[in-house]
Amino acid sequence: MTARERPGPELLAPAGDRERLEAAVLFGADAVYLAGREFGMRTASPNFGGDELASAVQFAHEAGVRVYLTCNTIAHNEELKRLPDFFRQAAGAGADALIVADLGVLRLAQRYAPGVPVHISTQAGVVNSEAARAFYELGARRVVLARELSLDEIAEIRANVPQDLELEAFVHGSMCVSFSGRCLLSSYLTGRDANRGDCAQPCRWKYALTEEKRPGQYFPISEDENGTYILNSRDMNLIEHIPELAAAGISSLKIEGRAKSAYYAAVVTNAYRHAIDYFLQNPGAELPAWVPQELEKVSHRAYSTGFYFGGEPGQVLENGGYVRSYEVIAVCTGRAGSRTVLSQRNRFFRGDVADVLEPGGGEPYLLRLDDIFDESGEPIRTANHAAMTVLLETDREIPAGSILRRKMKHD
């Protein structure tokens, strides 16, 4: 079954470059969102140039996966003159939708890419049915709702807008202490404009008070003796709430993370793919424990359910926030005779035990790496060269794209 044929809410995954795009597609995305070289909210990602964009869309479409192109920065006058060519290029590449935040950019998109549907970005801050309806009347096919809504509020919006207006919502990944990401901290503190894709993330810096006549002395803002991270928000995680999200009328479940790694894109997409499919096949049943556990195997801040169930998610006050317990050691690239071909990512040793995640597979499994060889077939004790080819002798056939990882040791 291709992505276009799957029932249930759409699973929308991030793609910051070609490797991350391929990971998202391979591990079960129904659609991906990505950016060109300009006008996207994640300039830290490599993103996609003209020919790269066309190639990316072709690759995704061959797998039955839709591609949404972000154009959701707040464009200034001097940028407007470059938008017509950007939109013509997007239409020519075959993008399935354009994600915009600005009314002027919306009009230009309709003028220069008239056949391409328009989605309204979360940056527009839609939190009520009248705003959603207004964008619909202006020609929008979909509204990406603000993160600050509860499920009850989303259900009310769904009940009061046209049924053919799609509602999209973030269900996993980084959140921001400013409203729907509209923040000026980065501009004030570093000169980098968060609303034009260049956020320096000062919300995650460590803050303390100082007193004018006592330079060098730092006074904590909370009881933490080392200071506090008062602006450092938690990460969203709705993996165990797919039924409630669907019941509220959300059309598309969106994973945040275009600046995250291909490993992140693969693991999180895979987990939500299984969660959605399990919900559809087993309504009312509890999600298998391994599925939410997968989300503990990527780098993340403390998880919360965001605003969906009322209240606020709160901040991580004690540290910079990230929890990282697993690392990728290799990715399977195919077969060489009877042996599995691995591309090394981090050093590993003969006898190590890998946790293996297969695309399209089920629960990950453990595999002992007892027999490893270099590219010429000579036995080796250690795979210690970056991206080196390693041959693995094993009775189990491991499909290409599979990820081998291990639990990290912490002192």
mmCIF file of C-alpha atoms in Angstrom:
data_model
loop_
_atom_site.group_PDB
_atom_site.id
_atom_site.type_symbol
_atom_site.label_atom_id
_atom_site.label_comp_id
_atom_site.label_asym_id
_atom_site.label_seq_id
_atom_site.Cartn_x
_atom_site.Cartn_y
_atom_site.Cartn_z
ATOM 1 C CA MET A 1 0.000 0.000 0.000
ATOM 2 C CA THR A 2 1.455 3.369 -1.020
ATOM 3 C CA ALA A 3 1.215 6.498 1.073
ATOM 4 C CA ARG A 4 -1.548 7.841 -1.175
ATOM 5 C CA GLU A 5 -3.701 4.769 -0.490
ATOM 6 C CA ARG A 6 -3.386 4.655 3.301
ATOM 7 C CA PRO A 7 -6.476 5.399 5.383
ATOM 8 C CA GLY A 8 -6.527 7.588 8.463
ATOM 9 C CA PRO A 9 -4.827 10.919 9.160
ATOM 10 C CA GLU A 10 -1.835 11.860 7.046
ATOM 11 C CA LEU A 11 1.610 11.407 8.590
ATOM 12 C CA LEU A 12 3.709 14.436 7.636
ATOM 13 C CA ALA A 13 7.476 14.198 8.236
ATOM 14 C CA PRO A 14 10.321 16.737 7.988
ATOM 15 C CA ALA A 15 13.018 16.616 5.322
ATOM 16 C CA GLY A 16 15.952 18.980 5.766
ATOM 17 C CA ASP A 17 18.022 17.439 2.956
ATOM 18 C CA ARG A 18 18.026 14.466 0.576
ATOM 19 C CA GLU A 19 19.238 11.954 3.180
ATOM 20 C CA ARG A 20 16.507 12.985 5.607
ATOM 21 C CA LEU A 21 13.937 12.929 2.822
ATOM 22 C CA GLU A 22 14.852 9.357 1.927
ATOM 23 C CA ALA A 23 14.703 8.332 5.593
ATOM 24 C CA ALA A 24 11.226 9.822 6.045
ATOM 25 C CA VAL A 25 9.912 8.173 2.893
ATOM 26 C CA LEU A 26 11.508 4.800 3.642
ATOM 27 C CA PHE A 27 10.129 4.699 7.186
ATOM 28 C CA GLY A 28 6.530 5.459 6.335
ATOM 29 C CA ALA A 29 5.692 9.136 5.758
ATOM 30 C CA ASP A 30 2.573 9.902 3.756
ATOM 31 C CA ALA A 31 3.937 13.354 2.971
ATOM 32 C CA VAL A 32 7.061 15.397 3.640
ATOM 33 C CA TYR A 33 7.641 19.107 4.029
ATOM 34 C CA LEU A 34 10.867 20.731 2.894
ATOM 35 C CA ALA A 35 12.308 24.059 1.812
ATOM 36 C CA GLY A 36 14.147 25.639 -1.074
ATOM 37 C CA ARG A 37 17.229 27.760 -0.616
ATOM 38 C CA GLU A 38 15.130 30.759 0.444
ATOM 39 C CA PHE A 39 11.923 31.554 2.318
ATOM 40 C CA GLY A 40 11.972 28.542 4.657
ATOM 41 C CA MET A 41 12.011 28.731 8.456
ATOM 42 C CA ARG A 42 15.069 26.484 8.865
ATOM 43 C CA THR A 43 18.121 28.045 7.219
ATOM 44 C CA ALA A 44 20.341 25.754 9.317
ATOM 45 C CA SER A 45 19.217 22.809 7.167
ATOM 46 C CA PRO A 46 20.902 22.226 3.785
ATOM 47 C CA ASN A 47 17.465 22.354 2.073
ATOM 48 C CA PHE A 48 16.969 21.952 -1.687
ATOM 49 C CA GLY A 49 18.202 23.970 -4.670
ATOM 50 C CA GLY A 50 16.374 24.053 -8.004
ATOM 51 C CA ASP A 51 17.497 20.757 -9.535
ATOM 52 C CA GLU A 52 17.602 19.136 -6.099
ATOM 53 C CA LEU A 53 13.997 20.143 -5.493
ATOM 54 C CA ALA A 54 12.786 18.648 -8.754
ATOM 55 C CA SER A 55 14.708 15.435 -8.046
ATOM 56 C CA ALA A 56 13.351 15.284 -4.490
ATOM 57 C CA VAL A 57 9.753 15.659 -5.677
ATOM 58 C CA GLN A 58 10.253 12.979 -8.312
ATOM 59 C CA PHE A 59 11.739 10.586 -5.748
ATOM 60 C CA ALA A 60 8.879 11.162 -3.307
ATOM 61 C CA HIS A 61 6.186 10.876 -5.966
ATOM 62 C CA GLU A 62 7.606 7.577 -7.188
ATOM 63 C CA ALA A 63 7.019 6.290 -3.642
ATOM 64 C CA GLY A 64 3.511 7.772 -3.541
ATOM 65 C CA VAL A 65 4.549 10.452 -1.057
ATOM 66 C CA ARG A 66 3.369 14.068 -1.303
ATOM 67 C CA VAL A 67 5.765 17.040 -1.039
ATOM 68 C CA TYR A 68 4.872 20.357 0.590
ATOM 69 C CA LEU A 69 7.259 23.256 0.023
ATOM 70 C CA THR A 70 7.644 25.804 2.812
ATOM 71 C CA CYS A 71 7.556 29.491 2.011
ATOM 72 C CA ASN A 72 6.610 30.604 5.505
ATOM 73 C CA THR A 73 9.095 33.306 6.423
ATOM 74 C CA ILE A 74 7.847 36.876 6.821
ATOM 75 C CA ALA A 75 9.018 38.351 3.524
ATOM 76 C CA HIS A 76 10.267 41.942 3.413
ATOM 77 C CA ASN A 77 9.879 44.210 0.388
ATOM 78 C CA GLU A 78 13.297 43.480 -1.060
ATOM 79 C CA GLU A 79 12.491 39.749 -1.070
ATOM 80 C CA LEU A 80 9.205 40.054 -2.926
ATOM 81 C CA LYS A 81 10.862 40.396 -6.319
ATOM 82 C CA ARG A 82 12.402 36.923 -5.975
ATOM 83 C CA LEU A 83 9.164 35.162 -5.085
ATOM 84 C CA PRO A 84 7.644 34.883 -8.596
ATOM 85 C CA ASP A 85 10.560 32.787 -9.854
ATOM 86 C CA PHE A 86 10.498 30.747 -6.640
ATOM 87 C CA PHE A 87 6.837 29.906 -7.137
ATOM 88 C CA ARG A 88 7.253 29.131 -10.838
ATOM 89 C CA GLN A 89 10.089 26.782 -9.941
ATOM 90 C CA ALA A 90 7.982 25.099 -7.256
ATOM 91 C CA ALA A 91 5.137 24.537 -9.683
ATOM 92 C CA GLY A 92 7.526 23.230 -12.324
ATOM 93 C CA ALA A 93 9.080 20.798 -9.847
ATOM 94 C CA GLY A 94 5.648 19.362 -9.073
ATOM 95 C CA ALA A 95 5.254 20.422 -5.434
ATOM 96 C CA ASP A 96 1.924 19.248 -4.020
ATOM 97 C CA ALA A 97 1.383 22.358 -1.885
ATOM 98 C CA LEU A 98 2.990 25.590 -0.740
ATOM 99 C CA ILE A 99 3.089 26.449 2.971
ATOM 100 C CA VAL A 100 2.822 30.218 3.500
ATOM 101 C CA ALA A 101 2.351 32.546 6.481
ATOM 102 C CA ASP A 102 2.045 36.013 4.936
ATOM 103 C CA LEU A 103 -1.047 37.344 3.107
ATOM 104 C CA GLY A 104 1.043 39.027 0.430
ATOM 105 C CA VAL A 105 3.009 35.839 -0.142
ATOM 106 C CA LEU A 106 -0.295 33.956 -0.371
ATOM 107 C CA ARG A 107 -1.440 36.249 -3.178
ATOM 108 C CA LEU A 108 1.847 35.897 -5.045
ATOM 109 C CA ALA A 109 1.678 32.104 -4.723
ATOM 110 C CA GLN A 110 -1.792 32.082 -6.248
ATOM 111 C CA ARG A 111 -0.639 34.357 -9.053
ATOM 112 C CA TYR A 112 2.595 32.594 -10.011
ATOM 113 C CA ALA A 113 1.804 28.984 -9.076
ATOM 114 C CA PRO A 114 -1.949 28.950 -9.696
ATOM 115 C CA GLY A 115 -2.272 25.184 -9.874
ATOM 116 C CA VAL A 116 -0.544 24.482 -6.565
ATOM 117 C CA PRO A 117 -2.678 24.262 -3.371
ATOM 118 C CA VAL A 118 -1.774 26.616 -0.532
ATOM 119 C CA HIS A 119 -1.454 25.640 3.139
ATOM 120 C CA ILE A 120 -1.406 28.312 5.852
ATOM 121 C CA SER A 121 1.605 27.950 8.162
ATOM 122 C CA THR A 122 1.431 27.673 11.938
ATOM 123 C CA GLN A 123 3.313 30.996 11.874
ATOM 124 C CA ALA A 124 -0.027 32.622 11.022
ATOM 125 C CA GLY A 125 -1.214 31.707 14.522
ATOM 126 C CA VAL A 126 -4.685 30.378 13.674
ATOM 127 C CA VAL A 127 -6.558 29.627 16.918
ATOM 128 C CA ASN A 128 -10.215 30.120 15.949
ATOM 129 C CA SER A 129 -12.708 29.080 13.302
ATOM 130 C CA GLU A 130 -13.205 32.585 11.887
ATOM 131 C CA ALA A 131 -9.499 32.918 11.086
ATOM 132 C CA ALA A 132 -9.471 29.443 9.532
ATOM 133 C CA ARG A 133 -12.582 30.246 7.486
ATOM 134 C CA ALA A 134 -11.086 33.561 6.335
ATOM 135 C CA PHE A 135 -8.020 31.797 4.966
ATOM 136 C CA TYR A 136 -10.290 29.221 3.304
ATOM 137 C CA GLU A 137 -12.222 32.015 1.593
ATOM 138 C CA LEU A 138 -8.912 33.444 0.399
ATOM 139 C CA GLY A 139 -8.190 30.120 -1.299
ATOM 140 C CA ALA A 140 -6.279 28.056 1.278
ATOM 141 C CA ARG A 141 -6.718 24.280 1.076
ATOM 142 C CA ARG A 142 -5.309 23.619 4.572
ATOM 143 C CA VAL A 143 -4.575 25.457 7.812
ATOM 144 C CA VAL A 144 -1.700 24.409 10.076
ATOM 145 C CA LEU A 145 -3.111 25.226 13.490
ATOM 146 C CA ALA A 146 -1.213 27.064 16.221
ATOM 147 C CA ARG A 147 0.461 24.820 18.778
ATOM 148 C CA GLU A 148 -1.308 26.655 21.602
ATOM 149 C CA LEU A 149 -4.699 24.960 21.062
ATOM 150 C CA SER A 150 -6.381 22.239 23.107
ATOM 151 C CA LEU A 151 -8.069 19.257 21.472
ATOM 152 C CA ASP A 152 -11.460 20.637 22.505
ATOM 153 C CA GLU A 153 -10.700 23.918 20.739
ATOM 154 C CA ILE A 154 -9.548 22.054 17.630
ATOM 155 C CA ALA A 155 -12.752 20.000 17.597
ATOM 156 C CA GLU A 156 -14.755 23.234 17.814
ATOM 157 C CA ILE A 157 -12.817 24.708 14.878
ATOM 158 C CA ARG A 158 -13.433 21.524 12.882
ATOM 159 C CA ALA A 159 -17.176 21.771 13.529
ATOM 160 C CA ASN A 160 -17.335 25.379 12.338
ATOM 161 C CA VAL A 161 -15.305 25.408 9.128
ATOM 162 C CA PRO A 162 -16.025 23.856 5.713
ATOM 163 C CA GLN A 163 -15.404 20.114 5.652
ATOM 164 C CA ASP A 164 -13.034 20.392 2.696
ATOM 165 C CA LEU A 165 -10.698 22.675 4.663
ATOM 166 C CA GLU A 166 -7.978 20.392 5.994
ATOM 167 C CA LEU A 167 -6.607 20.905 9.505
ATOM 168 C CA GLU A 168 -2.989 20.083 10.247
ATOM 169 C CA ALA A 169 -1.354 20.067 13.686
ATOM 170 C CA PHE A 170 2.074 19.406 15.156
ATOM 171 C CA VAL A 171 2.180 16.223 17.231
ATOM 172 C CA HIS A 172 5.879 15.741 17.930
ATOM 173 C CA GLY A 173 9.079 17.712 18.364
ATOM 174 C CA SER A 174 10.394 21.043 19.582
ATOM 175 C CA MET A 175 8.119 23.726 20.922
ATOM 176 C CA CYS A 176 8.803 27.408 21.465
ATOM 177 C CA VAL A 177 8.044 29.734 24.368
ATOM 178 C CA SER A 178 6.869 32.415 21.944
ATOM 179 C CA PHE A 179 3.445 32.200 20.310
ATOM 180 C CA SER A 180 3.578 29.774 17.371
ATOM 181 C CA GLY A 181 7.262 30.461 16.903
ATOM 182 C CA ARG A 182 6.896 34.222 16.335
ATOM 183 C CA CYS A 183 9.875 35.350 18.403
ATOM 184 C CA LEU A 184 12.231 38.354 18.513
ATOM 185 C CA LEU A 185 14.730 37.076 21.095
ATOM 186 C CA SER A 186 17.175 35.899 18.452
ATOM 187 C CA SER A 187 16.957 39.195 16.559
ATOM 188 C CA TYR A 188 17.585 41.254 19.691
ATOM 189 C CA LEU A 189 20.402 39.136 21.099
ATOM 190 C CA THR A 190 22.242 37.977 17.977
ATOM 191 C CA GLY A 191 20.887 39.894 14.992
ATOM 192 C CA ARG A 192 19.553 36.640 13.506
ATOM 193 C CA ASP A 193 15.886 36.858 12.541
ATOM 194 C CA ALA A 194 13.868 33.861 13.736
ATOM 195 C CA ASN A 195 10.964 34.930 11.540
ATOM 196 C CA ARG A 196 13.118 34.560 8.476
ATOM 197 C CA GLY A 197 14.456 31.120 9.334
ATOM 198 C CA ASP A 198 17.656 32.051 11.153
ATOM 199 C CA CYS A 199 16.894 31.499 14.856
ATOM 200 C CA ALA A 200 19.936 31.178 17.168
ATOM 201 C CA GLN A 201 17.709 29.516 19.814
ATOM 202 C CA PRO A 202 18.559 31.846 22.717
ATOM 203 C CA CYS A 203 15.556 30.368 24.557
ATOM 204 C CA ARG A 204 17.794 27.379 25.321
ATOM 205 C CA TRP A 205 20.650 29.380 26.799
ATOM 206 C CA LYS A 206 21.360 29.353 30.497
ATOM 207 C CA TYR A 207 20.260 32.536 32.248
ATOM 208 C CA ALA A 208 21.040 34.085 35.651
ATOM 209 C CA LEU A 209 20.820 37.572 37.178
ATOM 210 C CA THR A 210 23.822 39.855 37.659
ATOM 211 C CA GLU A 211 24.111 42.983 39.804
ATOM 212 C CA GLU A 212 25.856 46.094 38.463
ATOM 213 C CA LYS A 213 28.339 46.473 41.335
ATOM 214 C CA ARG A 214 29.160 42.777 41.601
ATOM 215 C CA PRO A 215 30.462 41.840 38.139
ATOM 216 C CA GLY A 216 31.136 38.167 37.602
ATOM 217 C CA GLN A 217 28.678 37.061 40.274
ATOM 218 C CA TYR A 218 25.651 35.234 38.953
ATOM 219 C CA PHE A 219 22.437 34.954 40.920
ATOM 220 C CA PRO A 220 20.023 32.154 39.993
ATOM 221 C CA ILE A 221 16.480 33.026 39.013
ATOM 222 C CA SER A 222 15.171 29.828 40.563
ATOM 223 C CA GLU A 223 16.311 27.590 43.411
ATOM 224 C CA ASP A 224 18.796 25.838 41.130
ATOM 225 C CA GLU A 225 22.210 26.898 42.488
ATOM 226 C CA ASN A 226 23.752 26.812 39.014
ATOM 227 C CA GLY A 227 21.222 29.066 37.288
ATOM 228 C CA THR A 228 18.129 28.323 35.286
ATOM 229 C CA TYR A 229 16.956 27.701 31.739
ATOM 230 C CA ILE A 230 13.759 29.719 32.176
ATOM 231 C CA LEU A 231 12.948 29.890 28.445
ATOM 232 C CA ASN A 232 13.792 26.301 27.530
ATOM 233 C CA SER A 233 10.549 24.593 26.505
ATOM 234 C CA ARG A 234 9.831 20.883 26.508
ATOM 235 C CA ASP A 235 9.344 18.712 23.422
ATOM 236 C CA MET A 236 5.912 17.593 22.297
ATOM 237 C CA ASN A 237 5.054 13.881 22.194
ATOM 238 C CA LEU A 238 1.537 12.698 21.257
ATOM 239 C CA ILE A 239 2.428 9.133 20.216
ATOM 240 C CA GLU A 240 -0.080 7.619 22.658
ATOM 241 C CA HIS A 241 -2.917 9.950 21.720
ATOM 242 C CA ILE A 242 -3.578 9.216 18.032
ATOM 243 C CA PRO A 243 -7.263 8.317 18.682
ATOM 244 C CA GLU A 244 -7.928 11.666 20.393
ATOM 245 C CA LEU A 245 -6.146 13.583 17.614
ATOM 246 C CA ALA A 246 -8.198 11.834 14.942
ATOM 247 C CA ALA A 247 -11.443 12.337 16.878
ATOM 248 C CA ALA A 248 -10.771 16.085 17.061
ATOM 249 C CA GLY A 249 -10.785 16.195 13.266
ATOM 250 C CA ILE A 250 -7.101 16.698 12.524
ATOM 251 C CA SER A 251 -6.363 15.755 8.904
ATOM 252 C CA SER A 252 -2.575 15.708 9.091
ATOM 253 C CA LEU A 253 -0.221 14.836 11.979
ATOM 254 C CA LYS A 254 2.993 16.808 11.653
ATOM 255 C CA ILE A 255 6.424 15.951 13.045
ATOM 256 C CA GLU A 256 8.704 18.909 13.742
ATOM 257 C CA GLY A 257 12.404 18.618 12.891
ATOM 258 C CA ARG A 258 13.783 19.742 9.527
ATOM 259 C CA ALA A 259 17.042 20.605 11.288
ATOM 260 C CA LYS A 260 17.207 17.182 12.942
ATOM 261 C CA SER A 261 19.207 14.192 11.649
ATOM 262 C CA ALA A 262 18.176 11.511 9.165
ATOM 263 C CA TYR A 263 18.194 9.104 12.102
ATOM 264 C CA TYR A 264 15.662 11.300 13.912
ATOM 265 C CA ALA A 265 13.467 11.493 10.808
ATOM 266 C CA ALA A 266 13.562 7.711 10.404
ATOM 267 C CA VAL A 267 12.882 6.737 14.023
ATOM 268 C CA VAL A 268 10.129 9.249 14.754
ATOM 269 C CA THR A 269 8.387 8.700 11.418
ATOM 270 C CA ASN A 270 8.541 4.942 11.946
ATOM 271 C CA ALA A 271 7.059 5.194 15.450
ATOM 272 C CA TYR A 272 4.131 7.356 14.364
ATOM 273 C CA ARG A 273 3.555 5.185 11.297
ATOM 274 C CA HIS A 274 3.103 2.161 13.564
ATOM 275 C CA ALA A 275 0.978 4.149 16.018
ATOM 276 C CA ILE A 276 -1.426 5.353 13.316
ATOM 277 C CA ASP A 277 -1.692 1.940 11.675
ATOM 278 C CA TYR A 278 -2.209 0.211 15.025
ATOM 279 C CA PHE A 279 -4.968 2.650 15.966
ATOM 280 C CA LEU A 280 -6.779 1.986 12.690
ATOM 281 C CA GLN A 281 -6.464 -1.790 12.975
ATOM 282 C CA ASN A 282 -7.068 -2.065 16.739
ATOM 283 C CA PRO A 283 -9.419 0.713 17.857
ATOM 284 C CA GLY A 284 -9.481 1.025 21.609
ATOM 285 C CA ALA A 285 -6.433 -1.182 22.167
ATOM 286 C CA GLU A 286 -3.347 0.013 24.037
ATOM 287 C CA LEU A 287 -0.338 0.801 21.882
ATOM 288 C CA PRO A 288 2.445 -1.845 22.064
ATOM 289 C CA ALA A 289 5.094 -0.659 24.543
ATOM 290 C CA TRP A 290 7.949 -0.726 22.023
ATOM 291 C CA VAL A 291 6.373 2.001 19.866
ATOM 292 C CA PRO A 292 6.535 4.901 22.377
ATOM 293 C CA GLN A 293 9.858 3.528 23.632
ATOM 294 C CA GLU A 294 11.341 4.263 20.198
ATOM 295 C CA LEU A 295 10.963 7.967 20.889
ATOM 296 C CA GLU A 296 13.309 7.619 23.846
ATOM 297 C CA LYS A 297 16.018 6.499 21.403
ATOM 298 C CA VAL A 298 16.345 9.889 19.693
ATOM 299 C CA SER A 299 17.839 13.071 21.110
ATOM 300 C CA HIS A 300 15.059 15.050 22.772
ATOM 301 C CA ARG A 301 14.150 17.375 25.601
ATOM 302 C CA ALA A 302 11.746 16.342 28.352
ATOM 303 C CA TYR A 303 8.474 15.297 26.719
ATOM 304 C CA SER A 304 5.008 16.699 27.294
ATOM 305 C CA THR A 305 1.635 16.696 25.551
ATOM 306 C CA GLY A 306 1.873 20.418 24.892
ATOM 307 C CA PHE A 307 -1.378 22.389 25.134
ATOM 308 C CA TYR A 308 -3.610 19.598 23.834
ATOM 309 C CA PHE A 309 -5.108 18.602 27.184
ATOM 310 C CA GLY A 310 -5.270 22.067 28.716
ATOM 311 C CA GLY A 311 -2.698 24.056 30.654
ATOM 312 C CA GLU A 312 0.813 24.756 29.444
ATOM 313 C CA PRO A 313 3.692 22.327 28.911
ATOM 314 C CA GLY A 314 6.119 24.150 31.186
ATOM 315 C CA GLN A 315 9.854 24.670 30.822
ATOM 316 C CA VAL A 316 12.955 22.589 31.506
ATOM 317 C CA LEU A 317 14.626 24.637 34.241
ATOM 318 C CA GLU A 318 17.525 22.433 35.280
ATOM 319 C CA ASN A 319 19.648 22.085 32.135
ATOM 320 C CA GLY A 320 20.034 22.746 28.417
ATOM 321 C CA GLY A 321 17.494 20.055 27.927
ATOM 322 C CA TYR A 322 18.619 17.271 25.652
ATOM 323 C CA VAL A 323 18.450 13.593 26.549
ATOM 324 C CA ARG A 324 20.509 11.317 24.304
ATOM 325 C CA SER A 325 20.808 7.639 25.122
ATOM 326 C CA TYR A 326 21.356 5.916 21.741
ATOM 327 C CA GLU A 327 23.736 6.421 18.840
ATOM 328 C CA VAL A 328 23.768 5.067 15.285
ATOM 329 C CA ILE A 329 26.686 2.772 14.539
ATOM 330 C CA ALA A 330 25.843 1.747 10.971
ATOM 331 C CA VAL A 331 23.254 1.796 8.203
ATOM 332 C CA CYS A 332 22.633 -1.207 5.965
ATOM 333 C CA THR A 333 23.203 -0.420 2.283
ATOM 334 C CA GLY A 334 22.514 -3.859 0.767
ATOM 335 C CA ARG A 335 24.056 -7.288 0.249
ATOM 336 C CA ALA A 336 27.361 -8.570 -1.122
ATOM 337 C CA GLY A 337 26.882 -12.250 -1.751
ATOM 338 C CA SER A 338 25.928 -13.846 1.549
ATOM 339 C CA ARG A 339 27.046 -10.859 3.600
ATOM 340 C CA THR A 340 25.247 -7.713 4.740
ATOM 341 C CA VAL A 341 26.898 -4.447 3.676
ATOM 342 C CA LEU A 342 27.043 -1.756 6.342
ATOM 343 C CA SER A 343 28.112 1.874 6.158
ATOM 344 C CA GLN A 344 29.739 2.830 9.463
ATOM 345 C CA ARG A 345 28.464 5.898 11.345
ATOM 346 C CA ASN A 346 30.173 5.539 14.745
ATOM 347 C CA ARG A 347 32.979 3.224 15.806
ATOM 348 C CA PHE A 348 31.902 -0.273 16.779
ATOM 349 C CA PHE A 349 33.646 -3.535 17.663
ATOM 350 C CA ARG A 350 33.359 -7.220 16.939
ATOM 351 C CA GLY A 351 31.029 -8.657 19.554
ATOM 352 C CA ASP A 352 29.001 -5.470 20.031
ATOM 353 C CA VAL A 353 25.252 -5.908 20.241
ATOM 354 C CA ALA A 354 23.273 -3.723 17.851
ATOM 355 C CA ASP A 355 19.653 -2.669 18.194
ATOM 356 C CA VAL A 356 18.292 -3.019 14.644
ATOM 357 C CA LEU A 357 15.387 -0.996 13.225
ATOM 358 C CA GLU A 358 14.135 -2.164 9.832
ATOM 359 C CA PRO A 359 12.089 0.031 7.472
ATOM 360 C CA GLY A 360 8.577 -1.330 7.256
ATOM 361 C CA GLY A 361 9.369 -3.832 9.970
ATOM 362 C CA GLY A 362 7.947 -4.182 13.424
ATOM 363 C CA GLU A 363 9.592 -4.180 16.797
ATOM 364 C CA PRO A 364 13.391 -3.647 16.660
ATOM 365 C CA TYR A 365 15.586 -6.579 17.623
ATOM 366 C CA LEU A 366 19.061 -7.161 19.052
ATOM 367 C CA LEU A 367 21.836 -8.587 16.880
ATOM 368 C CA ARG A 368 25.336 -9.557 18.007
ATOM 369 C CA LEU A 369 28.031 -8.452 15.545
ATOM 370 C CA ASP A 370 30.351 -11.439 15.887
ATOM 371 C CA ASP A 371 31.710 -11.646 12.337
ATOM 372 C CA ILE A 372 32.697 -8.374 10.700
ATOM 373 C CA PHE A 373 35.016 -7.839 7.732
ATOM 374 C CA ASP A 374 36.481 -4.943 5.786
ATOM 375 C CA GLU A 375 35.555 -4.223 2.167
ATOM 376 C CA SER A 376 38.126 -6.703 0.869
ATOM 377 C CA GLY A 377 36.741 -9.484 3.086
ATOM 378 C CA GLU A 378 39.475 -9.450 5.735
ATOM 379 C CA PRO A 379 38.296 -10.016 9.323
ATOM 380 C CA ILE A 380 38.461 -6.899 11.504
ATOM 381 C CA ARG A 381 38.111 -6.265 15.212
ATOM 382 C CA THR A 382 36.977 -2.648 14.928
ATOM 383 C CA ALA A 383 35.086 -0.475 12.458
ATOM 384 C CA ASN A 384 36.786 2.794 13.271
ATOM 385 C CA HIS A 385 36.877 4.808 10.029
ATOM 386 C CA ALA A 386 34.057 7.225 9.290
ATOM 387 C CA ALA A 387 31.635 5.871 6.672
ATOM 388 C CA MET A 388 33.826 2.813 6.031
ATOM 389 C CA THR A 389 32.214 -0.211 4.383
ATOM 390 C CA VAL A 390 31.832 -3.154 6.729
ATOM 391 C CA LEU A 391 30.671 -6.632 5.751
ATOM 392 C CA LEU A 392 28.629 -8.527 8.319
ATOM 393 C CA GLU A 393 28.170 -12.282 8.376
ATOM 394 C CA THR A 394 24.786 -13.150 9.840
ATOM 395 C CA ASP A 395 22.031 -15.698 9.276
ATOM 396 C CA ARG A 396 19.432 -12.951 9.310
ATOM 397 C CA GLU A 397 18.777 -10.997 6.127
ATOM 398 C CA ILE A 398 18.782 -7.291 6.946
ATOM 399 C CA PRO A 399 17.027 -5.048 4.400
ATOM 400 C CA ALA A 400 18.708 -1.976 2.943
ATOM 401 C CA GLY A 401 18.014 1.161 4.930
ATOM 402 C CA SER A 402 17.976 -0.652 8.257
ATOM 403 C CA ILE A 403 19.567 1.260 11.133
ATOM 404 C CA LEU A 404 21.960 -0.360 13.599
ATOM 405 C CA ARG A 405 22.377 1.513 16.867
ATOM 406 C CA ARG A 406 23.475 0.937 20.439
ATOM 407 C CA LYS A 407 22.747 2.271 23.867
ATOM 408 C CA MET A 408 25.311 4.861 24.869
ATOM 409 C CA LYS A 409 27.406 4.460 27.989
ATOM 410 C CA HIS A 410 27.243 7.347 30.435
ATOM 411 C CA ASP A 411 29.599 7.874 33.330
#
